[in-house]
Each structure stands twice: as structure tokens, then as C-alpha cells.
């Protein structure tokens, strides 16, 4: 199971970590965990929810409350099978993205 750090998620979403922490408080669907060092980590499911939340807030101009309602509606909708397959594909693509990013970061020589 892939896990993502706060730094990685923050960079991917292009929002500051305190924004993500606030979203976590307001949206119970997001359930970050902690690694052995106490740092926040996110599952692929959490990352999908955060990506969708960011889209609703920044692109569709929802309020946080409206975005929260939309997320709940989408997760309990009748197209659950389709949403499930899309979520799985999204999760796999995000995992590949982070693997490639790590590989690229390792290949860049330090100055």
C-alpha cells in the first residue's frame, strides 16, 4: 500500500501544509496516519479525496461546506462502481508519479 508524506502531498496539491491540516479537521473522510517518526502520512484514498477537494474549492469555487457535501454525495452516489474504478486508476497513477519523482530527485546531483 502506497503512503504519501505531507511534503509530497503539499507539493502535488500546490497548497501549504497548514491548509491540508485544516481540511483534515473539517472533512472527516480524510484520515491521515503517522509514521514511526510522528510525521503525517496519507493513503492513496486520502490523496484522491484531497485532490478532489482541491478541485472543488479552487476550480469549481465551492465553499468548504459545499465541497464537503459534494464529496459525501459523490461517495454515496449510484455510480459507485465507476467511481471505484476511477479512484483505483487515480491511485495507481499517483503512485507511479511519486515513484518517478523520487527517482528523478535521486538522479539530480547535489550542488
Short mmCIF file of C-alpha atoms in Angstrom, two decimals:
data_model
loop_
_atom_site.label_atom_id
_atom_site.label_comp_id
_atom_site.label_asym_id
_atom_site.label_seq_id
_atom_site.Cartn_x
_atom_site.Cartn_y
_atom_site.Cartn_z
CA UNK A 1 0.00 0.00 0.00
CA UNK A 2 1.40 3.37 -1.04
CA UNK A 3 1.71 6.15 1.51
CA UNK A 4 2.49 9.78 0.86
CA UNK A 5 4.16 12.35 3.09
CA UNK A 6 2.77 15.75 3.95
CA UNK A 7 5.55 17.37 1.92
CA UNK A 8 4.76 15.30 -1.17
CA UNK A 9 1.03 15.88 -0.89
CA UNK A 10 1.56 19.60 -0.28
CA UNK A 11 3.73 19.90 -3.39
CA UNK A 12 1.33 17.88 -5.53
CA UNK A 13 -1.69 19.94 -4.45
CA UNK A 14 0.28 23.19 -4.52
CA UNK A 15 -1.09 24.21 -1.11
CA UNK A 16 0.70 24.81 2.17
CA UNK A 17 0.70 22.05 4.81
CA UNK A 18 -1.42 24.10 7.23
CA UNK A 19 -4.20 24.18 4.62
CA UNK A 20 -4.15 20.38 4.38
CA UNK A 21 -4.23 20.09 8.17
CA UNK A 22 -7.26 22.42 8.25
CA UNK A 23 -9.03 20.37 5.59
CA UNK A 24 -8.38 17.25 7.69
CA UNK A 25 -10.14 18.86 10.66
CA UNK A 26 -13.14 19.86 8.58
CA UNK A 27 -13.54 16.74 6.41
CA UNK A 28 -13.65 13.50 8.44
CA UNK A 29 -13.26 11.46 5.23
CA UNK A 30 -9.56 12.36 5.28
CA UNK A 31 -7.77 10.10 7.75
CA UNK A 32 -4.05 10.70 7.80
CA UNK A 33 -1.86 8.49 9.89
CA UNK A 34 1.57 8.85 11.43
CA UNK A 35 4.81 7.12 10.56
CA UNK A 36 7.25 5.87 13.17
CA UNK A 37 8.78 9.36 13.39
CA UNK A 38 5.42 11.02 14.02
CA UNK A 39 5.14 12.61 10.57
CA UNK A 40 1.77 12.73 8.84
CA UNK A 41 1.26 10.21 6.07
CA UNK A 42 -1.63 9.81 3.65
CA UNK A 43 -3.06 6.78 1.87
CA UNK A 44 -3.94 6.75 -1.80
CA UNK A 45 -7.59 7.17 -0.82
CA UNK A 46 -6.76 10.25 1.28
CA UNK A 47 -4.81 11.70 -1.62
CA UNK A 48 -7.72 11.16 -4.01
CA UNK A 49 -10.08 12.93 -1.63
CA UNK A 50 -7.64 15.82 -1.21
CA UNK A 51 -7.21 16.14 -4.99
CA UNK A 52 -10.98 16.22 -5.48
CA UNK A 53 -11.41 18.67 -2.61
CA UNK A 54 -8.80 21.00 -4.07
CA UNK A 55 -10.54 20.85 -7.46
CA UNK A 56 -13.92 21.65 -5.91
CA UNK A 57 -12.52 24.56 -3.88
CA UNK A 58 -10.10 26.14 -6.34
CA UNK A 59 -11.53 25.29 -9.76
CA UNK A 60 -15.24 24.94 -9.17
CA UNK A 61 -15.26 27.67 -6.47
CA UNK A 62 -17.24 25.67 -3.89
CA UNK A 63 -17.26 26.80 -0.28
CA UNK A 64 -15.66 24.30 2.09
CA UNK A 65 -19.10 23.27 3.34
CA UNK A 66 -20.37 22.87 -0.23
CA UNK A 67 -17.30 20.85 -1.22
CA UNK A 68 -17.79 18.63 1.83
CA UNK A 69 -21.41 17.95 0.84
CA UNK A 70 -20.36 17.23 -2.75
CA UNK A 71 -17.69 14.76 -1.61
CA UNK A 72 -20.23 12.91 0.54
CA UNK A 73 -22.73 12.90 -2.32
CA UNK A 74 -20.15 11.54 -4.75
CA UNK A 75 -19.04 8.83 -2.36
CA UNK A 76 -22.59 7.61 -1.75
CA UNK A 77 -23.81 8.07 -5.35
CA UNK A 78 -25.27 5.39 -7.61
CA UNK A 79 -22.21 5.43 -9.87
CA UNK A 80 -20.15 3.86 -7.09
CA UNK A 81 -18.69 1.17 -9.38
CA UNK A 82 -17.44 3.76 -11.86
CA UNK A 83 -16.13 5.97 -9.07
CA UNK A 84 -14.38 2.99 -7.55
CA UNK A 85 -12.62 2.09 -10.79
CA UNK A 86 -11.63 5.71 -11.43
CA UNK A 87 -10.34 6.00 -7.86
CA UNK A 88 -8.27 2.86 -8.23
CA UNK A 89 -6.77 4.09 -11.51
CA UNK A 90 -6.07 7.50 -9.98
CA UNK A 91 -4.37 5.87 -7.03
CA UNK A 92 -2.14 3.80 -9.31
CA UNK A 93 -1.22 6.87 -11.39
CA UNK A 94 -0.35 8.86 -8.27
CA UNK A 95 1.81 6.00 -7.02
CA UNK A 96 3.68 5.97 -10.35
CA UNK A 97 4.05 9.76 -10.21
CA UNK A 98 5.67 9.64 -6.78
CA UNK A 99 7.95 6.77 -7.78
CA UNK A 100 9.14 8.74 -10.79
CA UNK A 101 9.54 11.89 -8.71
CA UNK A 102 11.68 10.03 -6.17
CA UNK A 103 13.79 8.51 -8.95
CA UNK A 104 14.25 11.94 -10.55
CA UNK A 105 15.20 13.52 -7.21
CA UNK A 106 17.81 10.82 -6.65
CA UNK A 107 19.38 11.34 -10.09
CA UNK A 108 19.86 15.11 -9.66
CA UNK A 109 23.41 15.69 -8.35
CA UNK A 110 23.76 17.91 -5.29
CA UNK A 111 25.36 21.30 -5.96
#
